[in-house]
Each structure stands twice: as C-alpha cells, then as structure tokens.
C-alpha positions as CSV (number, residue, x, y, z in Angstrom):
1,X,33.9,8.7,-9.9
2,X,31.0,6.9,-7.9
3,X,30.0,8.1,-4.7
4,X,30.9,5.8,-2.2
5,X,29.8,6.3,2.3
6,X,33.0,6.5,4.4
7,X,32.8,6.2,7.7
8,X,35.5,8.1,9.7
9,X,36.1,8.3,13.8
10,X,34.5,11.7,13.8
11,X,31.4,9.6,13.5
12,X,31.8,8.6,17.3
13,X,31.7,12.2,18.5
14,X,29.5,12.6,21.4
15,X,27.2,14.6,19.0
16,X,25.9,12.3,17.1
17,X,25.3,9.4,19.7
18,X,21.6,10.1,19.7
19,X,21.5,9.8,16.4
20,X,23.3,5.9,16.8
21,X,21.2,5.1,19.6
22,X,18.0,5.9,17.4
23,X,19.7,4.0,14.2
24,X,20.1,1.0,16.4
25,X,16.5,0.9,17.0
26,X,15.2,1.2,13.6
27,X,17.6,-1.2,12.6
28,X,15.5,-3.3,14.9
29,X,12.8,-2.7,13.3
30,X,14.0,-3.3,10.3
31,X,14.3,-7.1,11.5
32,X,11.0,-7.4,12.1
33,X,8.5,-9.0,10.1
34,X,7.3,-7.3,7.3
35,X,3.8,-6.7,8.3
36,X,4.5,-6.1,11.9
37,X,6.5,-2.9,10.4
38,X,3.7,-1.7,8.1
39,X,1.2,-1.6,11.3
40,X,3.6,-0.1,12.8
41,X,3.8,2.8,10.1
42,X,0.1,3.1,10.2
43,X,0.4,3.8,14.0
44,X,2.9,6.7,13.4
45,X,0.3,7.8,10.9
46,X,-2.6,8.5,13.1
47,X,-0.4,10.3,15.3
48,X,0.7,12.6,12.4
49,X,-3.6,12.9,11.8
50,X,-4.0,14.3,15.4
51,X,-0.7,15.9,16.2
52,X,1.0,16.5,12.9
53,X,-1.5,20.1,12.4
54,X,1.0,22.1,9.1
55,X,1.2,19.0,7.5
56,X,-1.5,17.7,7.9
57,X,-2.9,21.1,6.8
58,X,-0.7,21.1,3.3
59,X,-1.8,17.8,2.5
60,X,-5.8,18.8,3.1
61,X,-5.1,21.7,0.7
62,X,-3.0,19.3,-2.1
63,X,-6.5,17.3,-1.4
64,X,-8.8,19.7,-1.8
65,X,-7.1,21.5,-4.9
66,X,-6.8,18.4,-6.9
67,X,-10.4,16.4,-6.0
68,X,-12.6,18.9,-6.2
69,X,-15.1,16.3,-7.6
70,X,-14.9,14.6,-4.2
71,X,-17.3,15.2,-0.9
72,X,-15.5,16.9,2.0
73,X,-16.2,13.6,3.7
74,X,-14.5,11.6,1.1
75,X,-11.6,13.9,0.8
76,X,-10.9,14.1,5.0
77,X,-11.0,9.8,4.5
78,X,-8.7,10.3,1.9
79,X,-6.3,12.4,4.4
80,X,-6.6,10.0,6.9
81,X,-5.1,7.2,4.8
82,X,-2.5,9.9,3.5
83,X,-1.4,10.2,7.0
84,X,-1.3,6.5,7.4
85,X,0.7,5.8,4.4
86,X,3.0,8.8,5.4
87,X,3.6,6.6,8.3
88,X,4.3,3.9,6.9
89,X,6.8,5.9,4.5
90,X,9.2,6.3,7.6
91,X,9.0,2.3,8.5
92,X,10.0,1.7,4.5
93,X,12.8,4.0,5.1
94,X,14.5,1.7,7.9
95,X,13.8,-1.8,5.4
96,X,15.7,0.6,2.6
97,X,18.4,1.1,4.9
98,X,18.7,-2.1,6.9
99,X,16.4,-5.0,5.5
100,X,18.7,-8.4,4.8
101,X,18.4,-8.5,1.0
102,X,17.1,-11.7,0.7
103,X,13.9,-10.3,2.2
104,X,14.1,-7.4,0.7
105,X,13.9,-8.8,-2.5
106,X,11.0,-11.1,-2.3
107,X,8.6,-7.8,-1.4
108,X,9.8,-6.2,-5.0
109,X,8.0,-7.8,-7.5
110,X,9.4,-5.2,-11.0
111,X,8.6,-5.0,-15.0
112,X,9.8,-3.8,-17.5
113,X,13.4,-4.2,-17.1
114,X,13.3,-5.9,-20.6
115,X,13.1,-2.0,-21.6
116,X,16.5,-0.9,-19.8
117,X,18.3,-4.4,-21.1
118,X,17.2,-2.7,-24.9
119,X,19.2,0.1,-24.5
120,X,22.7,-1.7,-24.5
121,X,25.2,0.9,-23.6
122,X,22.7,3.7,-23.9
123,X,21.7,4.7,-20.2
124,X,18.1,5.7,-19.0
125,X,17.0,8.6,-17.2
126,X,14.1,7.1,-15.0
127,X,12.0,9.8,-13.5
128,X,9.8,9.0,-11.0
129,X,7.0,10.9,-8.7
130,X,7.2,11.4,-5.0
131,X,4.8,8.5,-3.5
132,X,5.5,7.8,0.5
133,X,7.2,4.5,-0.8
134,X,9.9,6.0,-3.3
135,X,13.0,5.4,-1.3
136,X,12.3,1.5,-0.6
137,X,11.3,1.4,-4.0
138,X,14.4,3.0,-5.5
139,X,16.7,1.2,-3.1
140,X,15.2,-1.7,-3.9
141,X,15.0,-1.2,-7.9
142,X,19.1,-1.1,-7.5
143,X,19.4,-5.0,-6.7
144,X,18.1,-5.8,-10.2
145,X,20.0,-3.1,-12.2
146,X,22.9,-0.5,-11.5
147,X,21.5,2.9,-11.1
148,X,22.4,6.3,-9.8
149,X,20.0,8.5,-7.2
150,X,20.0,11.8,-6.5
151,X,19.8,13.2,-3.5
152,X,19.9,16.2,-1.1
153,X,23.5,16.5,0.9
154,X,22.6,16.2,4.7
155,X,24.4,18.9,6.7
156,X,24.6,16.0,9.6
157,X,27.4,14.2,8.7
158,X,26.8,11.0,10.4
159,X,23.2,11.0,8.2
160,X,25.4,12.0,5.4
161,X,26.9,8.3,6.3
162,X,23.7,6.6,6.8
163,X,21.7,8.1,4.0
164,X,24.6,7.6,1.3
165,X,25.2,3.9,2.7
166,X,22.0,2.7,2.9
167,X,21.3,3.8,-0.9
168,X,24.1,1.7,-2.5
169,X,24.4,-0.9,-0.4
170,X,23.1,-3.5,-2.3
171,X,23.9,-2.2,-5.5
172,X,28.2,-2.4,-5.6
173,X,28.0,-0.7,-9.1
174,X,25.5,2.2,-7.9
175,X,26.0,5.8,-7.1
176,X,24.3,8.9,-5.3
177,X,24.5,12.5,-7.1
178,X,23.9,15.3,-4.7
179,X,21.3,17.4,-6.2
180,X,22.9,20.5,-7.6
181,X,25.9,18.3,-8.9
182,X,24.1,18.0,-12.9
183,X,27.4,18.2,-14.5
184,X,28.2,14.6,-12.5
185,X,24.3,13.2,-13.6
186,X,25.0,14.0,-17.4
187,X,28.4,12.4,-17.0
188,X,27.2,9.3,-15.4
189,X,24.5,9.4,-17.9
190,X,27.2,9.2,-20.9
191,X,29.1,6.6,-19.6
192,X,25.4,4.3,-19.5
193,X,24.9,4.6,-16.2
194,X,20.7,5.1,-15.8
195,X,20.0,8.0,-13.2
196,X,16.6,8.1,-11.2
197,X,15.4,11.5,-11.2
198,X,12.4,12.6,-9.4
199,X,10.9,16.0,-11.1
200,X,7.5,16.4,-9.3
201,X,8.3,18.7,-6.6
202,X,7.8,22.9,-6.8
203,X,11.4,24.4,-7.0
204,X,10.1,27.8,-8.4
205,X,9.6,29.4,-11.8
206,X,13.2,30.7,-12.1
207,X,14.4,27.3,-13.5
208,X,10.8,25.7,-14.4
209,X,7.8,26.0,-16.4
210,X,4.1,26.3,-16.2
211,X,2.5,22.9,-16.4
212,X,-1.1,21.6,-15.9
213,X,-0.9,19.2,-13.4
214,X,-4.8,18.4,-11.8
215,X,-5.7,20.9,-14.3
216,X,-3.9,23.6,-12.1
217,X,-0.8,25.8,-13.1
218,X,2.1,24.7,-11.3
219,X,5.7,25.7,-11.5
220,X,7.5,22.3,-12.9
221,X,11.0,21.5,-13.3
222,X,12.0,21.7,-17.1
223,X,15.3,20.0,-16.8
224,X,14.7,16.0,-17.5
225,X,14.2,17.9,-21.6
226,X,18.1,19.0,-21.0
227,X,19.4,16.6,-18.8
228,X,18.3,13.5,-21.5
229,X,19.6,15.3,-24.6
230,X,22.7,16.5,-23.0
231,X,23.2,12.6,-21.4
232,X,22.2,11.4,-24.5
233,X,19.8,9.4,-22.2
234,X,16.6,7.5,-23.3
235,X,13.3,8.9,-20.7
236,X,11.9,6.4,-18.9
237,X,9.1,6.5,-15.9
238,X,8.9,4.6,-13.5
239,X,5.4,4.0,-10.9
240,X,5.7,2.2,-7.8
241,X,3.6,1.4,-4.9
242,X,3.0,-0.8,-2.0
243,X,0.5,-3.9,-2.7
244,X,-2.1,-4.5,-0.2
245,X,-1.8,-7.1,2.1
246,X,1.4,-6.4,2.9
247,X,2.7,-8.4,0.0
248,X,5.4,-6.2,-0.8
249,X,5.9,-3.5,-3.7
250,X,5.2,-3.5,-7.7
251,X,7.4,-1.3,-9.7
252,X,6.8,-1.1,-13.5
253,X,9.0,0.8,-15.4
254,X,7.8,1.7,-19.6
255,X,9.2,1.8,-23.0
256,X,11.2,4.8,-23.5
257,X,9.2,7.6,-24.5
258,X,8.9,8.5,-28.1
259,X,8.1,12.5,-27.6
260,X,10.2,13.6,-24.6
261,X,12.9,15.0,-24.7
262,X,11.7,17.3,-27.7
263,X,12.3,20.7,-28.8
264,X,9.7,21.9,-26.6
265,X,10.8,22.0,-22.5
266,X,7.0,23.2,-21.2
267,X,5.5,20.5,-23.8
268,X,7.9,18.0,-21.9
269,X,7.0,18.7,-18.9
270,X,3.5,18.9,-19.3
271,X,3.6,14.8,-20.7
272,X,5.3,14.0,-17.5
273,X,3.0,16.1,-15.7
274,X,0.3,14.0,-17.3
275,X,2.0,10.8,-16.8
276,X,2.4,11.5,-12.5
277,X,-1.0,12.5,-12.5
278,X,-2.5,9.7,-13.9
279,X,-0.3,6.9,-12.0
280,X,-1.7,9.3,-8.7
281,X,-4.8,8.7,-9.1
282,X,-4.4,4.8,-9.4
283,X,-3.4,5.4,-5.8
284,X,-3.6,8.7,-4.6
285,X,-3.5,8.2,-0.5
286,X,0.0,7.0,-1.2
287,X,1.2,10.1,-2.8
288,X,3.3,12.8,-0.8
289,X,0.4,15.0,-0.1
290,X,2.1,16.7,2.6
291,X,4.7,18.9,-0.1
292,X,3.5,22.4,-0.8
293,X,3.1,21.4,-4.9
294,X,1.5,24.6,-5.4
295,X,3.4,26.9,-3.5
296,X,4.2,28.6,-6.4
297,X,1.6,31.1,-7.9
298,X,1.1,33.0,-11.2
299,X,1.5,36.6,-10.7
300,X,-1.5,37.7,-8.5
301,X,-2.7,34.4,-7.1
302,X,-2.8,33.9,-3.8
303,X,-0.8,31.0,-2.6
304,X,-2.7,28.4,-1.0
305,X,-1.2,27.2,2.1
C-alpha cells in the first residue's frame, strides 16, 4: 500500500504553529529565483564555518582522514566550501519541497533512464551516497520515473506531514518507506517498483561489514546484497550533484551492475564502497562531511571524533 501525507486538524494545534510560520517562509524562498537561493545557502554556510564548532569539527576530521595527501591549507579550503555547500543543502531542501515543477524540472538535467526503461517489470534498487544535494535530487529524479524513498519517521508529526508530502508530490505513483520497514522495500521491490536506497552512512558492525572506503576500515551496511536478491531487484547507482553556475543539477544513473548482489555481502559492499568513493572525489566539498563515517572502530582503535 503506498504511503500517502494526510493532513488532519491536529496539525493546527498551537504546538506546531512555529513550525507553519517557518514553512511559510521557506516556501517563500522557495519562489525565489534559483540563484538568489543558492547565495543564500552559501550565506547559511559561512555561518555554520564560524558558529557551527561539532560539525564543523566532524567534517575537519572526515577531511583530514580521507585527504591525507592534501596540505592543511588545502584541506581547511576544502571545509570552507563543505560548509558552504552544507548551506546550500538546506536551501535545496525548501525547492524539494515547494519549487513549481515546471521550474523544478528545467534545473535536473538526468541520464541513464534508458537503463531503468530496460528492465520492463523488473524494479531497480538505486543506491545512492549522501551529497548535501541528495534530497532535491531524489525528489526531483521522481518527476521522470516512479520511485520509492526511504526515510527516517519524524517524531513531529506536522514534519511527518511536510517531509512525507513534499517527497511524493510530484510523483502520484511514488512512495516513502520508513527506514526499519524492509519487509515493505522488498515488497515494493517485487511488484517493479525501483527503491532509492542510500547505504553510505555508519549504522554499526552489528548488521554491517568491514569495508575499505578512503583506504580506511569502516563499518558498512551489508543489506543492498539481501535486499536486491530478496526483491529480485537489479543494483543500480546513482551520482548527482549541483552544476556550477547555478544551472541546476546532473543526475546519471548506470547499467545495472553485473557483480553485485553476489554471494559475497563484504565483497558487495566493498564495490559500492568503491563506487561512492570515486563519484566523492569528482566533487568532494559537496559530500556530507559533517556525518561521523568513522565512528565506528575495530576493536582497539580509538574513535576519531
């Protein structure tokens, strides 16, 4: 059964009137032109450079763990754009949510779909990294196919609302999967429904595997191996990131991959490992520096945030 946002009177509880107010400014925004919002974002990223300290802090460590070739000088330039793009990230978040489409669409310029129409009735499972401009990219991927999202459940309930809404509104056939709800991805994935599924992040060892990823060890999610075999899902990945000049956003999906899933969950994830790694460093000061990525350690290391 798809997903679909309700909104109910509880909504208009005094509680969440802030919350309104501040949604009726970004939608606002959202209105503006496209580069206004963009310098905008970069505004809100120098104020995360001076006044944002832990994050700031996790993403200097990400830096400094996977550039080691680079200067300190070069690497603290690096995290300066980071912040900037992070910025940005939170402007994208509003066009995701509240953009006309007609708009919307001319920034997302996409290949590879040609690889999803070659699958008939077989669905894809599309995994994709964390780069500050995955949600506008995601969102904006489902006005040129049907997809499903997964997401994490919002204990607010009227962002519950906003978040659900503003994923599938311009995709009618589209869905959001809360997170823990697998049994409901594989389903979807069965009936040919393509899933986006974003594996890059450090939920533990419990569940994962150890996985190179900028030649460190790093605990990495080992499900995309059984959630492809058990949807009977072709892998796809999928890169994405904003163009310069504010002309919008590329998104390029590939062929299916020929070795994943295998027999072999840490070899899996150590080719999509590989895969992130190598999109990164196409464009690394738009990756989401700012997640602890290695916050989980081999027995004896020290963690290094």
């Amino acid at each position: 059964m798809l997903v679909r946002p309700c909104f109910t009177q509880n909504l208009l509880h005094p509680r969440y009137w802030l919350l309104w107010l501040a949604t009726g400014f970004f939608y606002l925004c959202a209105q503006l032109p496209y580069a206004w919002q963009m310098s905008m974002g970069r505004g809100i990223g120098r104020l995360f450079y001076c006044f944002a300290s832990e994050r700031k802090h996790i993403a200097r460590t990400n830096l400094r763990l996977c550039f080691p070739e680079l200067s300190g000088e070069k690497r603290e330039a690096l995290l300066k754009q980071n912040m900037q793009d992070t910025g940005m990230g939170l402007m994208e978040q509003n066009i995701g949510w509240f953009m006309p489409e007609r708009r919307y669409r001319k920034l997302m310029h996409v290949e590879g779909l040609a690889h999803i129409e070659a699958l008939g009735e077989q669905a894809a499972l599309i995994v994709v990294k964390h780069n500050n401009c995955i949600s506008v990219c995601t969102i904006g991927l489902s006005m040129f196919m049907p997809i499903a999202g997964m997401y994490r459940r919002h204990k607010n309930a009227a962002l519950e609302y906003l978040q659900t809404r503003g994923r599938v509104r311009l995709c009618p056939e589209g869905t959001v999967v809360e997170r823990k709800e697998t049994r409901t991805m594989m389903r979807l994935l069965r009936q040919g429904l393509s899933v986006m599924y974003a594996p890059d992040q450090d939920y533990g060892i419990k569940n994962g595997v150890w996985a190179r990823y900028f030649d460190l060890p790093a605990a990495t999610v080992a499900a995309t191996t059984g959630f492809a075999k058990l949807g009977r899902a072709k892998v796809v990945v999928m890169n994405c990131y904003r163009l310069p000049n504010a002309e919008g956003y590329k998104i390029i999906l590939s062929a299916p991959l020929d070795n994943v899933p295998s027999d072999d969950e840490r070899q899996d994830a150590q080719c999509i490992n590989d895969i992130f790694e190598a999109q990164i460093r196409e464009y690394p000061e738009q990756y989401l520096w700012v997640h602890r990525r290695f916050k989980t350690r081999p027995a004896g290391e020290k963690r290094p945030y």
